[in-house]
mmCIF file of C-alpha atoms and ligand atoms in Angstrom:
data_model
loop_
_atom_site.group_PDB
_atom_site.id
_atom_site.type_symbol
_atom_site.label_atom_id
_atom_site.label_comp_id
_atom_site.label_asym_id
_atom_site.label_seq_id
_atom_site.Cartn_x
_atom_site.Cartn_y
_atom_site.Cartn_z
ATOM 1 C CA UNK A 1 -1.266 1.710 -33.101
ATOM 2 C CA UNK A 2 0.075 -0.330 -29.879
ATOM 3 C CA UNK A 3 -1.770 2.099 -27.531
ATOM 4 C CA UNK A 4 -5.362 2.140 -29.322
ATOM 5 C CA UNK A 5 -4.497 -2.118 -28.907
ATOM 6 C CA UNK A 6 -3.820 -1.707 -26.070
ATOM 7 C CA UNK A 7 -6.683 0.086 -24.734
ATOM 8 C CA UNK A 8 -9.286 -1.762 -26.758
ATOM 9 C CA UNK A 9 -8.178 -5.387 -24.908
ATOM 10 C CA UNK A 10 -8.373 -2.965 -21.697
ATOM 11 C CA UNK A 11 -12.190 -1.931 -22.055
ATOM 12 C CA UNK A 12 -12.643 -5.640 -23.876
ATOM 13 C CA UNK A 13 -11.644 -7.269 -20.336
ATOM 14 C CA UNK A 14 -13.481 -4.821 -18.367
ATOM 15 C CA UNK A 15 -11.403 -2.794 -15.579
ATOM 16 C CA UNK A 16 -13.050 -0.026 -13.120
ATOM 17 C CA UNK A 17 -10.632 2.547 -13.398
ATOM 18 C CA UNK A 18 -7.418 3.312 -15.757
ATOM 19 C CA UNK A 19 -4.816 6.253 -16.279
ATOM 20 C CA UNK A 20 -2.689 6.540 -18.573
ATOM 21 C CA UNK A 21 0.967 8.339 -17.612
ATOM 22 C CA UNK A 22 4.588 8.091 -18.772
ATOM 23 C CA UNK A 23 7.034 4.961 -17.089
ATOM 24 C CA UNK A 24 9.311 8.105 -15.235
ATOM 25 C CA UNK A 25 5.735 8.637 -12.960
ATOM 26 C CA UNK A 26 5.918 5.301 -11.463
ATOM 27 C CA UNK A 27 6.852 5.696 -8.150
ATOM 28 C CA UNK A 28 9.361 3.412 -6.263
ATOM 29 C CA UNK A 29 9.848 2.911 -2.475
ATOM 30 C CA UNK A 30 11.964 0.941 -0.477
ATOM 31 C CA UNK A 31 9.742 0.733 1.909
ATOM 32 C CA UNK A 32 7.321 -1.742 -0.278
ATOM 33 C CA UNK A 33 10.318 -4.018 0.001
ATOM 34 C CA UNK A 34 10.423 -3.733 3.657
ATOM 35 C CA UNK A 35 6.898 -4.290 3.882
ATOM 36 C CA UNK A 36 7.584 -7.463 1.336
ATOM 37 C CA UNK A 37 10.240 -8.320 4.137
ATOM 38 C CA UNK A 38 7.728 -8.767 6.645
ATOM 39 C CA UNK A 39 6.424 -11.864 4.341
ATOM 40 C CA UNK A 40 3.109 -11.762 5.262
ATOM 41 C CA UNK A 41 2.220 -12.686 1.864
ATOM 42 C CA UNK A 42 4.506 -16.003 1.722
ATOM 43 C CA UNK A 43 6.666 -14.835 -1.466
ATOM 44 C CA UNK A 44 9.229 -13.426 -0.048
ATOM 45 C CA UNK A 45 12.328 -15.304 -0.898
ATOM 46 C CA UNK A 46 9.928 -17.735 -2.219
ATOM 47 C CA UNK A 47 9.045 -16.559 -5.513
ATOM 48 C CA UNK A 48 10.917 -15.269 -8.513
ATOM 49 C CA UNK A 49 9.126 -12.164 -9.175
ATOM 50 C CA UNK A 50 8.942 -11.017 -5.943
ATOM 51 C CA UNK A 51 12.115 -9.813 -3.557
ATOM 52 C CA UNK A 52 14.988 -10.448 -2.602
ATOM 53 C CA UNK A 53 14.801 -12.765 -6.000
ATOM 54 C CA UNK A 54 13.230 -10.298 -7.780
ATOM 55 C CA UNK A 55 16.301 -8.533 -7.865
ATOM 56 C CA UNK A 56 17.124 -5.046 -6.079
ATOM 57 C CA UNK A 57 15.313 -1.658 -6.353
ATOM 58 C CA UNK A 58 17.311 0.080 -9.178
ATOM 59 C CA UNK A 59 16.940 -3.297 -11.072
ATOM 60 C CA UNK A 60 12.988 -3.147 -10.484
ATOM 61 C CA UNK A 61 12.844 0.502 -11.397
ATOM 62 C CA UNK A 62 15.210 -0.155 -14.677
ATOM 63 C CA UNK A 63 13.042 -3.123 -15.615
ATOM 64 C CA UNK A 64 9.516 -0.829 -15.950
ATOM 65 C CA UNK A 65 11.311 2.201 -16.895
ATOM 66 C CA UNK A 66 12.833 0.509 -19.947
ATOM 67 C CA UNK A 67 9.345 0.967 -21.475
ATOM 68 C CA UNK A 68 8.045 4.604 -22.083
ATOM 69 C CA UNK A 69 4.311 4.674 -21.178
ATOM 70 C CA UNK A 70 2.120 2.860 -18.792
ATOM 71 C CA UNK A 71 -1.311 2.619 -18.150
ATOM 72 C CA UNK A 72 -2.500 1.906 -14.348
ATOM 73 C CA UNK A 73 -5.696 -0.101 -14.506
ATOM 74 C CA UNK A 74 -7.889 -0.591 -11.508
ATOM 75 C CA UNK A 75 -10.908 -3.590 -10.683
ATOM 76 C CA UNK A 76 -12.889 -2.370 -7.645
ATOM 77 C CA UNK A 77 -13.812 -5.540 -5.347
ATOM 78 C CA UNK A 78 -16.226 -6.358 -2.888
ATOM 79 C CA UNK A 79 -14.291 -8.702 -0.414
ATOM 80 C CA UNK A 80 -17.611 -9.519 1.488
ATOM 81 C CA UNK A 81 -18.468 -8.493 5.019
ATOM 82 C CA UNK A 82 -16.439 -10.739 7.005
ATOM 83 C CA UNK A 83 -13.360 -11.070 3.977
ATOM 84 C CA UNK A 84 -14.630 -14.006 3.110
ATOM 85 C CA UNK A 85 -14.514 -13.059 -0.494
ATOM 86 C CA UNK A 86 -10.846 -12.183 -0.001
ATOM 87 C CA UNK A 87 -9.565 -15.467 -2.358
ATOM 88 C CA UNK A 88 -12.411 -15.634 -4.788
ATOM 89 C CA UNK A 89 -11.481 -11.676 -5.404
ATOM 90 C CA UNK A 90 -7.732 -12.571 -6.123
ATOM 91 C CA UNK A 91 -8.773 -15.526 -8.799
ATOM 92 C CA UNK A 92 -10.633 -12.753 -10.300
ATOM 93 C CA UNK A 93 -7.866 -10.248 -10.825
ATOM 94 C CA UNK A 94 -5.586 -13.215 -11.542
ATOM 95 C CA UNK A 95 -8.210 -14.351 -14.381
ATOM 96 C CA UNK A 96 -8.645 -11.049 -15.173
ATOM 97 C CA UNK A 97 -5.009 -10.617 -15.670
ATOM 98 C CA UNK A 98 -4.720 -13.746 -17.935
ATOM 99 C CA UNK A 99 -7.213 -12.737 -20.351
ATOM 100 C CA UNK A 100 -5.342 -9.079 -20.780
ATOM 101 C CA UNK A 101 -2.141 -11.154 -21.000
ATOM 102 C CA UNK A 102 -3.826 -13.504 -24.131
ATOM 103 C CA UNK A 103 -5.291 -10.185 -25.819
ATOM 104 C CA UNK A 104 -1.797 -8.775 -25.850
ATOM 105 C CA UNK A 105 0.212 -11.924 -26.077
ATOM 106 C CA UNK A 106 1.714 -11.138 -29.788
ATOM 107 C CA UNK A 107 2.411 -7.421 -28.266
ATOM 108 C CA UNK A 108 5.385 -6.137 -27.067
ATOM 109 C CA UNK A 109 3.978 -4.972 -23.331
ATOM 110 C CA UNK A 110 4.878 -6.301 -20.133
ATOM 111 C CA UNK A 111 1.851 -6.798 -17.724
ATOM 112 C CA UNK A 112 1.968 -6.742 -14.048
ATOM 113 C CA UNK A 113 -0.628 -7.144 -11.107
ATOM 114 C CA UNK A 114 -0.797 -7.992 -7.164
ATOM 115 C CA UNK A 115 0.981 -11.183 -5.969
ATOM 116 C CA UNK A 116 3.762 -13.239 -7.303
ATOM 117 C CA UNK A 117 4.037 -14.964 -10.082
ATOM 118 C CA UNK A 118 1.950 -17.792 -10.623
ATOM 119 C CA UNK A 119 2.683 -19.480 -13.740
ATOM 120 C CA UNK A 120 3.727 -22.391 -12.091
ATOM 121 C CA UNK A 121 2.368 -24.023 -9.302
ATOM 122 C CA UNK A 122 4.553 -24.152 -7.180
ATOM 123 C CA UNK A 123 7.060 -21.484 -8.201
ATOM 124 C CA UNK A 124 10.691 -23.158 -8.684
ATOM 125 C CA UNK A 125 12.304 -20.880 -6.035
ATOM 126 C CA UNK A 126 10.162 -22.911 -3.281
ATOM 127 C CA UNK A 127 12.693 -25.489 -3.724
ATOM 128 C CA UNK A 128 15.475 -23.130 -4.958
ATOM 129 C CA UNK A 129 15.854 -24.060 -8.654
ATOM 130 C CA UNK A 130 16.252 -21.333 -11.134
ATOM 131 C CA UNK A 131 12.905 -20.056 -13.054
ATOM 132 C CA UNK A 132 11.288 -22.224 -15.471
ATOM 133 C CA UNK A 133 10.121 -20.219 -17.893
ATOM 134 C CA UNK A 134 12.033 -17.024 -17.634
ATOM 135 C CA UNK A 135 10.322 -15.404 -20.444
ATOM 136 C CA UNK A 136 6.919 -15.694 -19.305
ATOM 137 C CA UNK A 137 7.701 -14.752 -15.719
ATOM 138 C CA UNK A 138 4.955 -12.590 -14.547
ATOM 139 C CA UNK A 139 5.584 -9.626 -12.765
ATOM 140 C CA UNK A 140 4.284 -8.067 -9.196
ATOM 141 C CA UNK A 141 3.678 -4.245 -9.058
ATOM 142 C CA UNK A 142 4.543 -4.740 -4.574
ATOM 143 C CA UNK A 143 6.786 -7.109 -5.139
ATOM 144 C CA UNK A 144 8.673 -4.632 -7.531
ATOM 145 C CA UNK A 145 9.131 -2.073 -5.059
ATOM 146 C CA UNK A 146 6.153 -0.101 -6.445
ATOM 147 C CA UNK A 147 4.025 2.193 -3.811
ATOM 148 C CA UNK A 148 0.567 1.573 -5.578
ATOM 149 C CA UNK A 149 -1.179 3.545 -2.152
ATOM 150 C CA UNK A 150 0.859 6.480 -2.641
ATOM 151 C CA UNK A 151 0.547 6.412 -7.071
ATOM 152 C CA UNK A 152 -3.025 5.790 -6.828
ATOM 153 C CA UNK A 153 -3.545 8.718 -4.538
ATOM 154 C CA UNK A 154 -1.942 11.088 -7.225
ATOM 155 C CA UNK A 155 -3.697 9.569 -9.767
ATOM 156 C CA UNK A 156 -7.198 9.856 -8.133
ATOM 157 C CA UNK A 157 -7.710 6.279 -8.387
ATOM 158 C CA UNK A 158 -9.694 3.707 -6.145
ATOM 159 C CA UNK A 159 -7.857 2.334 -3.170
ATOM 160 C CA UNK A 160 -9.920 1.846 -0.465
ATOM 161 C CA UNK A 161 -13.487 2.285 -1.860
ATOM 162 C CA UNK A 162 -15.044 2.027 1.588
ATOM 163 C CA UNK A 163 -17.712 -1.155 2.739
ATOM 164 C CA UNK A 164 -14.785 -3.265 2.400
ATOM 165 C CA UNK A 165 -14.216 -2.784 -1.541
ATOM 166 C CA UNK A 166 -10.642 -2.413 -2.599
ATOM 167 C CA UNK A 167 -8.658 -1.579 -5.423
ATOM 168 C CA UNK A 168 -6.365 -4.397 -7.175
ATOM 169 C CA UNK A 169 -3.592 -2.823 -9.438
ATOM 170 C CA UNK A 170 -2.838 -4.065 -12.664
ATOM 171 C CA UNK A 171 -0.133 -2.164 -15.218
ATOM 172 C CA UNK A 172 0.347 -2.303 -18.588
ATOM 173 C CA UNK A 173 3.804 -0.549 -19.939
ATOM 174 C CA UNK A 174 4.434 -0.152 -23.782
HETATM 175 S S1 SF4 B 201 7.566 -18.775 -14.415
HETATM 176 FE FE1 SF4 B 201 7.306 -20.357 -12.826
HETATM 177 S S2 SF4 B 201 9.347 -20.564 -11.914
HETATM 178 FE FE2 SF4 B 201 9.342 -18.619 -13.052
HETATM 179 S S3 SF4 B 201 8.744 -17.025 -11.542
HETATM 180 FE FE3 SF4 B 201 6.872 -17.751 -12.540
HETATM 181 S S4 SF4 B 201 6.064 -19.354 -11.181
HETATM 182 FE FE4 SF4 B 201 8.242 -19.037 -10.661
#
């Protein structure tokens, strides 16, 4: 079965923390776009996957919710006492990410974490061209409008873990 798949590549990986809860629990704010809006990231307007190019809230929502199930998964990081782990943390998630992405490659999930896409380097809407390789476009959980402080709260997952270790946010819908 796709779940019991699914779940096996999840504890194969290795992730800290995972629920699992139907697609119509995801919750949706407009205010992650106005954070997104701010651009402290960079992506904004600058990356396919994330707003305005991302496409607008309903379109986000419809997107996830066109799969029935999801599974939240959770990798608790130390980012070091001064941050300085900060970018070494991300190329873990992002590696993590990749390797969840080739376990379920011949499955029919989608798979989204922090960040922009980053399949490309750099992403074609730097320089306004239309994506490269639509089907493989990888999908942020901010950038689609999702409030991962407020789910994670309900879910009784790791956000802030204290002695600056963090939650990154992965999902897997099926
Ligand atoms: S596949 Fe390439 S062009 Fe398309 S969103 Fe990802 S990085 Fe951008």
């Amino acid at each position: 079965m796709l779940r019991e798949k699914i779940i096996a590549a999840i504890e194969a990986v290795g992730f800290d923390e995972y629920r699992e809860i139907e697609a119509t629990e995801l919750i949706f704010s407009e205010d992650v776009f106005a954070s997104c809006k701010a651009n402290t990231c960079g992506n904004y307007g600058k990356n396919h996957s994330c707003p305005p190019l991302s496409g607008d809230m309903q379109k986000n929502r419809n997107r996830f919710t066109a799969y029935k199930q999801a599974i939240i998964l959770n990798k608790i990081m130390f980012l070091g006492n001064y941050y300085e782990k900060m970018e070494a943390c991300g190329h873990t998630v992002a590696h993590l990410l990749n390797c969840l992405r080739e376990s379920l490659s011949d499955e029919p999930v989608l798979i989204a974490g922090p960040g922009g896409c980053d399949h490309c380097d750099p992403c074609a809407a730097k320089t306004d061209e239309p994506c490269h390789f639509p089907d493989q476009k990888r999908y942020s959980m901010e950038g689609s409008g999702m409030d991962i402080v407020t789910l994670s709260r309900r879910l009784n997952m790791t956000y802030n873990g204290g002695d600056k270790k963090v939650g990154f946010f992965m999902v897997v819908m099926y």
